[in-house]
Every structure is written in C-alpha cells, then in structure tokens.
Amino acid sequence: MGDHHGDGRPEDGERPVHTVWVPEFTIDATCVTNDDFAAFVADTGYRTEAERYGFSAVFHLAVRAEPGDVPGRSGEAPWWLGVRGADWAHPGGRRSRLDGLGDHPVVHISWHDALAYCAWAGRRLPTEAEWEHTARGGLTGARYPWGDELGDEWECNIWQGEFPVHNTLDDGWLTTAPVRSYRPHGYGLWQMVGNVWEWCANWFGAGYYRASASDNPRGPEVGNARVLRGGSYVCHDSYCNRYRVAARSSNTPDSSMGNAGFRTVSAG
Ligand SMILES: [Ca+2]
Ligand SMILES: [Ca+2]
C-alpha cells in the first residue's frame, strides 16, 4: 500500500509504502448503480441522508435546479454548490431525473446510506486495504490500475481542460459515466479510479500508515471522517491528482455529493 512515486500531498498520508495482507474476499466489478439502488429503495422504502436533510453537494456545471434551490457557494471550493432537492434520484437538483442513468453509479450517497444498502444486500464496504489491493489489479507499485502513465487513450473518467470552468470532454463525460466504461483492469474490475469516489469501511487517519497493522488493517479505532478512494470526474492535475490507486481522501459519514458512490464486498 502507499505512494511509490512521491505524487501525493504529505497531508494525505499516502506514505510510507508498506506491505499488508488481507483475507480472501470478493468485490463488485463495478460501483453500485442507480438501478441497483432503486431496487433497494423499492424493497425497503429507505430514505437517504440527502433526502432527509433536503440538500446535497452538486458540481456547479451539473446543477439542474431553480435558483432558489441554490443558496450559496463554499468559499474554499466554489465549484461545489449545496443544492436543495439534490439526491440520488435527482443528481443535479429538482429539475434532473435518472432517465438514461440506470447503469451509472449511484451518487449523493452518504457512508451511512452505503452501509444501509450493504445490510440489505448482505454485503459490506471494503476496508481501505482491500480497496487498494483490488485497485492495483495485480500490479505492484504502479500509479494507476493499468500502469504508470495516462497513455494516449483515456482509461478513466476525470477532467480535461481548464478546471473548473471548461471541460473538453476528451474522455467522453462531464459527470458520471456508465459503470462499464473504458476497459476493466487486471482483476476484471471497472473504474477503480475516476468516475466517482468510493466509500471504504474505515475511519481516515493521515498518520495511520506509520502505525498500521500488516495483517488485515482496519484503520484507526476512532475518527471524524470515513475513507474515500479512487478520485472522480472532477479530478484534474491542477488541483487534485487523486485519481491514483494510492491516493486517499475522506469525508464525514453523513456527507453526500454528486461524485461519490461505493462498491461492496462479500460479508463473510
Ligand atoms: Ca470526464
Ligand atoms: Ca471509482
């Protein structure tokens, strides 16, 4: 695990590189889709945290809402807007629908929502170690699931152009892409990097790698934020090169946003 190249920001805690072992598990080849999540909601009547709070974070170019639904911007990341009425079924706000997005990853899902889905499906979230082992697809120390270079053809859904105002759509997508876009990596999984961030089970600790157990590490015992991995369609070298297999991020477990979802692993 960890950043073999020195690409990461020190505060993200991608180093030191260290060896871990994880027990055998199976993991979804793709993120949970809107169709998958709709089946869960139809069966259980579950309401996500974004639905209960009445808003979620939407990338500014993806907003489909009345002006009154968009009260303000955050100073730190003005390209993210808190949009009233944005939720998994309305990813851009009240004026958006899921039409044609059934095979896209479900978004506006908090960590708590992801756990509720997992409980229904008889699955669980991957630990951060399981996620990174999987993302590497059998390569050791590589930057991306397919190797060290981005290459001539896009292998993942990130941002091209001038961030955050002009996206050239070189990779085909402004926001989410269908979960089976591009090509699968060495283990046959799709889009471990790019498209949407993926929730992991454990708490985030920037200093955790210095103290991590080597046998099936499960993260710090306490924390404020849960781990997110893999980067998203908003990632761009100019401010966020976290579409690498070693890159780490986090958010509070009740947070939801239009560029984060999850995949599940076997519960056994
Ligand atoms: Ca893109
Ligand atoms: Ca991903």
mmCIF file of C-alpha atoms and ligand atoms in Angstrom:
data_model
loop_
_atom_site.group_PDB
_atom_site.id
_atom_site.type_symbol
_atom_site.label_atom_id
_atom_site.label_comp_id
_atom_site.label_asym_id
_atom_site.label_seq_id
_atom_site.Cartn_x
_atom_site.Cartn_y
_atom_site.Cartn_z
ATOM 1 C CA MET A 1 0.000 0.000 0.000
ATOM 2 C CA GLY A 2 1.045 3.581 -0.485
ATOM 3 C CA ASP A 3 2.520 6.052 -2.925
ATOM 4 C CA HIS A 4 5.625 4.598 -4.647
ATOM 5 C CA HIS A 5 6.176 7.744 -6.749
ATOM 6 C CA GLY A 6 6.015 10.720 -4.393
ATOM 7 C CA ASP A 7 2.948 12.047 -6.199
ATOM 8 C CA GLY A 8 0.776 12.630 -3.161
ATOM 9 C CA ARG A 9 0.423 15.553 -0.813
ATOM 10 C CA PRO A 10 2.101 14.832 2.533
ATOM 11 C CA GLU A 11 -1.060 15.743 4.444
ATOM 12 C CA ASP A 12 -2.956 12.925 2.713
ATOM 13 C CA GLY A 13 -0.731 10.335 4.391
ATOM 14 C CA GLU A 14 -0.039 8.117 1.370
ATOM 15 C CA ARG A 15 3.321 7.140 2.833
ATOM 16 C CA PRO A 16 5.195 5.152 3.992
ATOM 17 C CA VAL A 17 4.732 2.385 1.448
ATOM 18 C CA HIS A 18 4.073 -0.760 3.433
ATOM 19 C CA THR A 19 3.009 -4.368 2.886
ATOM 20 C CA VAL A 20 -0.332 -5.634 4.134
ATOM 21 C CA TRP A 21 -2.204 -8.918 3.932
ATOM 22 C CA VAL A 22 -5.953 -9.165 3.551
ATOM 23 C CA PRO A 23 -8.114 -12.304 3.799
ATOM 24 C CA GLU A 24 -9.784 -13.612 0.668
ATOM 25 C CA PHE A 25 -12.861 -11.672 -0.411
ATOM 26 C CA THR A 26 -14.965 -10.966 -3.457
ATOM 27 C CA ILE A 27 -15.672 -7.426 -4.596
ATOM 28 C CA ASP A 28 -18.142 -5.938 -7.059
ATOM 29 C CA ALA A 29 -16.739 -5.451 -10.558
ATOM 30 C CA THR A 30 -18.451 -2.056 -10.679
ATOM 31 C CA CYS A 31 -19.853 0.567 -8.389
ATOM 32 C CA VAL A 32 -23.441 0.125 -7.224
ATOM 33 C CA THR A 33 -25.640 1.593 -9.964
ATOM 34 C CA ASN A 34 -28.762 3.729 -9.886
ATOM 35 C CA ASP A 35 -30.765 0.654 -10.933
ATOM 36 C CA ASP A 36 -29.241 -1.350 -8.061
ATOM 37 C CA PHE A 37 -30.039 1.388 -5.561
ATOM 38 C CA ALA A 38 -33.571 1.814 -6.916
ATOM 39 C CA ALA A 39 -34.215 -1.877 -6.223
ATOM 40 C CA PHE A 40 -33.068 -1.378 -2.617
ATOM 41 C CA VAL A 41 -35.306 1.676 -2.179
ATOM 42 C CA ALA A 42 -38.299 -0.081 -3.778
ATOM 43 C CA ASP A 43 -37.852 -3.012 -1.412
ATOM 44 C CA THR A 44 -37.265 -1.066 1.797
ATOM 45 C CA GLY A 45 -38.581 2.488 1.380
ATOM 46 C CA TYR A 46 -35.167 3.697 2.538
ATOM 47 C CA ARG A 47 -34.626 7.469 2.519
ATOM 48 C CA THR A 48 -31.070 8.690 2.113
ATOM 49 C CA GLU A 49 -29.500 11.313 4.339
ATOM 50 C CA ALA A 50 -29.543 13.803 1.444
ATOM 51 C CA GLU A 51 -33.314 13.283 1.159
ATOM 52 C CA ARG A 52 -33.792 13.730 4.908
ATOM 53 C CA TYR A 53 -31.542 16.807 5.137
ATOM 54 C CA GLY A 54 -33.089 18.243 1.966
ATOM 55 C CA PHE A 55 -29.896 19.042 0.093
ATOM 56 C CA SER A 56 -26.631 17.657 -1.266
ATOM 57 C CA ALA A 57 -23.434 18.905 -2.934
ATOM 58 C CA VAL A 58 -23.570 19.276 -6.735
ATOM 59 C CA PHE A 59 -20.737 20.257 -9.086
ATOM 60 C CA HIS A 60 -21.630 23.686 -10.476
ATOM 61 C CA LEU A 61 -21.840 22.620 -14.138
ATOM 62 C CA ALA A 62 -24.181 19.746 -13.208
ATOM 63 C CA VAL A 63 -26.801 21.809 -11.383
ATOM 64 C CA ARG A 64 -30.359 21.397 -12.701
ATOM 65 C CA ALA A 65 -32.338 23.380 -10.177
ATOM 66 C CA GLU A 66 -34.335 26.555 -9.680
ATOM 67 C CA PRO A 67 -32.197 29.494 -8.476
ATOM 68 C CA GLY A 68 -33.950 29.427 -5.112
ATOM 69 C CA ASP A 69 -32.663 25.886 -4.576
ATOM 70 C CA VAL A 70 -29.045 27.063 -4.748
ATOM 71 C CA PRO A 71 -28.487 29.300 -1.734
ATOM 72 C CA GLY A 72 -24.720 29.801 -1.875
ATOM 73 C CA ARG A 73 -21.225 28.680 -2.702
ATOM 74 C CA SER A 74 -18.488 27.491 -0.411
ATOM 75 C CA GLY A 75 -15.525 29.855 -0.324
ATOM 76 C CA GLU A 76 -12.976 27.067 -0.328
ATOM 77 C CA ALA A 77 -14.368 25.136 -3.320
ATOM 78 C CA PRO A 78 -16.789 27.464 -5.139
ATOM 79 C CA TRP A 79 -17.399 24.839 -7.836
ATOM 80 C CA TRP A 80 -19.412 22.839 -5.287
ATOM 81 C CA LEU A 81 -22.924 24.041 -4.520
ATOM 82 C CA GLY A 82 -25.270 22.918 -1.782
ATOM 83 C CA VAL A 83 -28.433 22.272 -3.797
ATOM 84 C CA ARG A 84 -31.848 21.828 -2.179
ATOM 85 C CA GLY A 85 -33.664 18.832 -3.582
ATOM 86 C CA ALA A 86 -30.500 17.168 -4.895
ATOM 87 C CA ASP A 87 -30.390 13.492 -4.016
ATOM 88 C CA TRP A 88 -29.649 10.134 -5.620
ATOM 89 C CA ALA A 89 -32.810 10.287 -7.772
ATOM 90 C CA HIS A 90 -32.223 13.957 -8.678
ATOM 91 C CA PRO A 91 -28.449 14.181 -9.088
ATOM 92 C CA GLY A 92 -28.431 17.759 -10.410
ATOM 93 C CA GLY A 93 -31.321 19.048 -8.307
ATOM 94 C CA ARG A 94 -35.115 19.057 -8.611
ATOM 95 C CA ARG A 95 -35.043 19.607 -12.369
ATOM 96 C CA SER A 96 -32.991 16.444 -13.005
ATOM 97 C CA ARG A 97 -34.078 12.829 -13.367
ATOM 98 C CA LEU A 98 -32.376 9.457 -13.648
ATOM 99 C CA ASP A 99 -33.620 8.913 -17.199
ATOM 100 C CA GLY A 100 -30.897 7.051 -19.055
ATOM 101 C CA LEU A 101 -28.691 6.859 -15.965
ATOM 102 C CA GLY A 102 -29.682 3.380 -14.739
ATOM 103 C CA ASP A 103 -26.206 1.993 -15.386
ATOM 104 C CA HIS A 104 -24.397 4.989 -13.925
ATOM 105 C CA PRO A 105 -23.032 4.815 -10.367
ATOM 106 C CA VAL A 106 -25.463 5.959 -7.707
ATOM 107 C CA VAL A 107 -24.276 9.239 -6.133
ATOM 108 C CA HIS A 108 -25.376 11.560 -3.302
ATOM 109 C CA ILE A 109 -24.954 8.531 -1.052
ATOM 110 C CA SER A 110 -23.544 9.088 2.434
ATOM 111 C CA TRP A 111 -21.404 6.488 4.188
ATOM 112 C CA HIS A 112 -24.419 5.685 6.386
ATOM 113 C CA ASP A 113 -26.576 5.202 3.272
ATOM 114 C CA ALA A 114 -23.946 2.888 1.792
ATOM 115 C CA LEU A 115 -23.993 0.783 4.956
ATOM 116 C CA ALA A 116 -27.791 0.536 4.803
ATOM 117 C CA TYR A 117 -27.574 -0.719 1.221
ATOM 118 C CA CYS A 118 -24.878 -3.220 2.203
ATOM 119 C CA ALA A 119 -27.019 -4.572 5.063
ATOM 120 C CA TRP A 120 -29.889 -5.122 2.637
ATOM 121 C CA ALA A 121 -27.634 -6.772 0.045
ATOM 122 C CA GLY A 122 -25.833 -8.999 2.567
ATOM 123 C CA ARG A 123 -22.562 -7.291 1.722
ATOM 124 C CA ARG A 124 -20.226 -4.759 3.366
ATOM 125 C CA LEU A 125 -17.918 -1.932 2.373
ATOM 126 C CA PRO A 126 -14.274 -2.780 1.610
ATOM 127 C CA THR A 127 -11.602 -1.750 4.063
ATOM 128 C CA GLU A 128 -9.161 0.785 2.672
ATOM 129 C CA ALA A 129 -6.564 -2.003 2.365
ATOM 130 C CA GLU A 130 -8.975 -4.259 0.471
ATOM 131 C CA TRP A 131 -9.856 -1.365 -1.828
ATOM 132 C CA GLU A 132 -6.243 -0.554 -2.653
ATOM 133 C CA HIS A 133 -5.281 -4.201 -3.128
ATOM 134 C CA THR A 134 -8.153 -4.508 -5.561
ATOM 135 C CA ALA A 135 -7.443 -1.228 -7.350
ATOM 136 C CA ARG A 136 -3.896 -2.314 -8.142
ATOM 137 C CA GLY A 137 -5.217 -5.177 -10.238
ATOM 138 C CA GLY A 138 -2.111 -7.288 -9.693
ATOM 139 C CA LEU A 139 0.445 -4.575 -10.478
ATOM 140 C CA THR A 140 2.976 -3.672 -7.780
ATOM 141 C CA GLY A 141 3.695 -0.024 -7.111
ATOM 142 C CA ALA A 142 2.012 1.287 -10.251
ATOM 143 C CA ARG A 143 0.431 4.718 -10.298
ATOM 144 C CA TYR A 144 -2.815 3.668 -11.985
ATOM 145 C CA PRO A 145 -4.722 0.390 -12.296
ATOM 146 C CA TRP A 146 -3.272 -0.078 -15.797
ATOM 147 C CA GLY A 147 0.316 1.137 -15.263
ATOM 148 C CA ASP A 148 2.283 4.321 -14.609
ATOM 149 C CA GLU A 149 1.186 6.584 -17.457
ATOM 150 C CA LEU A 150 -2.136 8.050 -18.534
ATOM 151 C CA GLY A 151 -1.398 6.999 -22.118
ATOM 152 C CA ASP A 152 -2.840 8.224 -25.395
ATOM 153 C CA GLU A 153 -6.334 6.832 -24.896
ATOM 154 C CA TRP A 154 -8.355 7.791 -21.816
ATOM 155 C CA GLU A 155 -8.669 4.889 -19.398
ATOM 156 C CA CYS A 156 -10.776 6.694 -16.827
ATOM 157 C CA ASN A 157 -13.292 9.489 -16.345
ATOM 158 C CA ILE A 158 -11.595 12.569 -14.884
ATOM 159 C CA TRP A 159 -11.437 16.238 -16.022
ATOM 160 C CA GLN A 160 -9.787 17.602 -19.141
ATOM 161 C CA GLY A 161 -9.493 21.276 -19.937
ATOM 162 C CA GLU A 162 -9.488 24.328 -17.750
ATOM 163 C CA PHE A 163 -10.697 23.432 -14.300
ATOM 164 C CA PRO A 164 -13.390 24.170 -13.145
ATOM 165 C CA VAL A 165 -14.950 26.164 -15.984
ATOM 166 C CA HIS A 166 -14.279 24.406 -19.274
ATOM 167 C CA ASN A 167 -14.240 20.646 -19.768
ATOM 168 C CA THR A 168 -13.150 19.462 -23.232
ATOM 169 C CA LEU A 169 -14.859 16.091 -22.593
ATOM 170 C CA ASP A 170 -11.902 14.269 -24.142
ATOM 171 C CA ASP A 171 -12.762 11.215 -22.063
ATOM 172 C CA GLY A 172 -16.425 11.490 -23.061
ATOM 173 C CA TRP A 173 -18.045 12.610 -19.811
ATOM 174 C CA LEU A 174 -18.623 15.772 -17.791
ATOM 175 C CA THR A 175 -20.103 13.971 -14.777
ATOM 176 C CA THR A 176 -20.740 10.261 -14.278
ATOM 177 C CA ALA A 177 -20.099 7.625 -16.947
ATOM 178 C CA PRO A 178 -21.793 4.210 -17.128
ATOM 179 C CA VAL A 179 -20.057 1.846 -14.716
ATOM 180 C CA ARG A 180 -18.708 -0.348 -17.517
ATOM 181 C CA SER A 181 -16.998 2.421 -19.461
ATOM 182 C CA TYR A 182 -13.355 2.255 -20.626
ATOM 183 C CA ARG A 183 -11.845 -1.173 -20.010
ATOM 184 C CA PRO A 184 -11.528 -3.395 -16.958
ATOM 185 C CA HIS A 185 -8.165 -3.689 -15.207
ATOM 186 C CA GLY A 186 -6.077 -6.796 -14.437
ATOM 187 C CA TYR A 187 -8.613 -8.243 -11.995
ATOM 188 C CA GLY A 188 -11.510 -7.526 -14.328
ATOM 189 C CA LEU A 189 -12.877 -4.548 -12.380
ATOM 190 C CA TRP A 190 -14.084 -1.274 -13.843
ATOM 191 C CA GLN A 191 -13.196 2.288 -12.959
ATOM 192 C CA MET A 192 -11.387 1.815 -9.681
ATOM 193 C CA VAL A 193 -10.036 5.280 -10.403
ATOM 194 C CA GLY A 194 -12.042 8.166 -11.789
ATOM 195 C CA ASN A 195 -15.809 8.445 -12.294
ATOM 196 C CA VAL A 196 -16.856 8.517 -8.622
ATOM 197 C CA TRP A 197 -15.103 8.377 -5.275
ATOM 198 C CA GLU A 198 -15.803 5.144 -3.411
ATOM 199 C CA TRP A 199 -16.559 4.904 0.303
ATOM 200 C CA CYS A 200 -14.466 2.484 2.342
ATOM 201 C CA ALA A 201 -15.354 0.962 5.702
ATOM 202 C CA ASN A 202 -12.734 2.510 7.924
ATOM 203 C CA TRP A 203 -12.030 5.813 9.604
ATOM 204 C CA PHE A 204 -9.477 8.015 7.889
ATOM 205 C CA GLY A 205 -6.198 8.751 9.632
ATOM 206 C CA ALA A 206 -3.486 10.700 7.815
ATOM 207 C CA GLY A 207 -0.848 9.144 10.088
ATOM 208 C CA TYR A 208 -2.294 5.651 10.002
ATOM 209 C CA TYR A 209 0.236 4.129 7.604
ATOM 210 C CA ARG A 210 3.020 4.718 10.123
ATOM 211 C CA ALA A 211 1.194 2.575 12.671
ATOM 212 C CA SER A 212 -0.902 0.256 10.517
ATOM 213 C CA ALA A 213 -1.135 -3.431 11.323
ATOM 214 C CA SER A 214 0.173 -5.530 8.455
ATOM 215 C CA ASP A 215 -2.454 -8.240 8.884
ATOM 216 C CA ASN A 216 -5.867 -7.117 7.608
ATOM 217 C CA PRO A 217 -5.624 -3.471 8.741
ATOM 218 C CA ARG A 218 -8.971 -1.911 9.610
ATOM 219 C CA GLY A 219 -7.985 1.715 10.105
ATOM 220 C CA PRO A 220 -7.922 3.900 13.204
ATOM 221 C CA GLU A 221 -10.287 2.958 16.030
ATOM 222 C CA VAL A 222 -11.811 6.421 16.135
ATOM 223 C CA GLY A 223 -12.092 9.320 13.727
ATOM 224 C CA ASN A 224 -14.223 12.057 12.243
ATOM 225 C CA ALA A 225 -14.243 11.093 8.586
ATOM 226 C CA ARG A 226 -14.568 7.881 6.601
ATOM 227 C CA VAL A 227 -12.157 6.963 3.824
ATOM 228 C CA LEU A 228 -12.940 7.740 0.190
ATOM 229 C CA ARG A 229 -10.765 6.312 -2.589
ATOM 230 C CA GLY A 230 -10.233 6.497 -6.327
ATOM 231 C CA GLY A 231 -10.995 10.087 -7.330
ATOM 232 C CA SER A 232 -13.794 11.257 -9.605
ATOM 233 C CA TYR A 233 -14.872 13.078 -12.751
ATOM 234 C CA VAL A 234 -13.877 16.321 -11.021
ATOM 235 C CA CYS A 235 -10.210 15.336 -10.601
ATOM 236 C CA HIS A 236 -7.655 17.347 -12.538
ATOM 237 C CA ASP A 237 -3.910 17.654 -12.125
ATOM 238 C CA SER A 238 -4.225 21.390 -11.497
ATOM 239 C CA TYR A 239 -5.712 20.855 -8.074
ATOM 240 C CA CYS A 240 -6.451 17.180 -7.331
ATOM 241 C CA ASN A 241 -4.355 14.344 -8.731
ATOM 242 C CA ARG A 242 -6.158 11.828 -6.574
ATOM 243 C CA TYR A 243 -7.187 9.562 -9.439
ATOM 244 C CA ARG A 244 -4.242 7.324 -8.499
ATOM 245 C CA VAL A 245 -4.503 3.941 -6.747
ATOM 246 C CA ALA A 246 -2.542 5.217 -3.716
ATOM 247 C CA ALA A 247 -4.484 8.465 -3.312
ATOM 248 C CA ARG A 248 -6.622 8.970 -0.219
ATOM 249 C CA SER A 249 -9.445 11.257 0.751
ATOM 250 C CA SER A 250 -12.206 11.324 3.330
ATOM 251 C CA ASN A 251 -15.433 12.949 4.371
ATOM 252 C CA THR A 252 -17.779 12.849 7.335
ATOM 253 C CA PRO A 253 -20.077 9.806 7.264
ATOM 254 C CA ASP A 254 -23.253 11.883 6.836
ATOM 255 C CA SER A 255 -21.888 13.833 3.842
ATOM 256 C CA SER A 256 -23.129 13.233 0.321
ATOM 257 C CA MET A 257 -22.064 14.635 -3.019
ATOM 258 C CA GLY A 258 -22.613 14.135 -6.705
ATOM 259 C CA ASN A 259 -19.246 12.495 -7.246
ATOM 260 C CA ALA A 260 -19.162 9.786 -4.582
ATOM 261 C CA GLY A 261 -20.646 6.287 -4.505
ATOM 262 C CA PHE A 262 -19.471 2.860 -3.432
ATOM 263 C CA ARG A 263 -18.951 -0.778 -4.306
ATOM 264 C CA THR A 264 -19.436 -3.711 -1.979
ATOM 265 C CA VAL A 265 -17.516 -6.808 -0.886
ATOM 266 C CA SER A 266 -18.529 -10.223 0.440
ATOM 267 C CA ALA A 267 -19.563 -10.087 4.061
ATOM 268 C CA GLY A 268 -18.159 -13.493 5.125
HETATM 269 CA CA CA B 1 -14.604 13.385 -17.789
HETATM 270 CA CA CA B 2 -14.104 4.987 -8.975
#
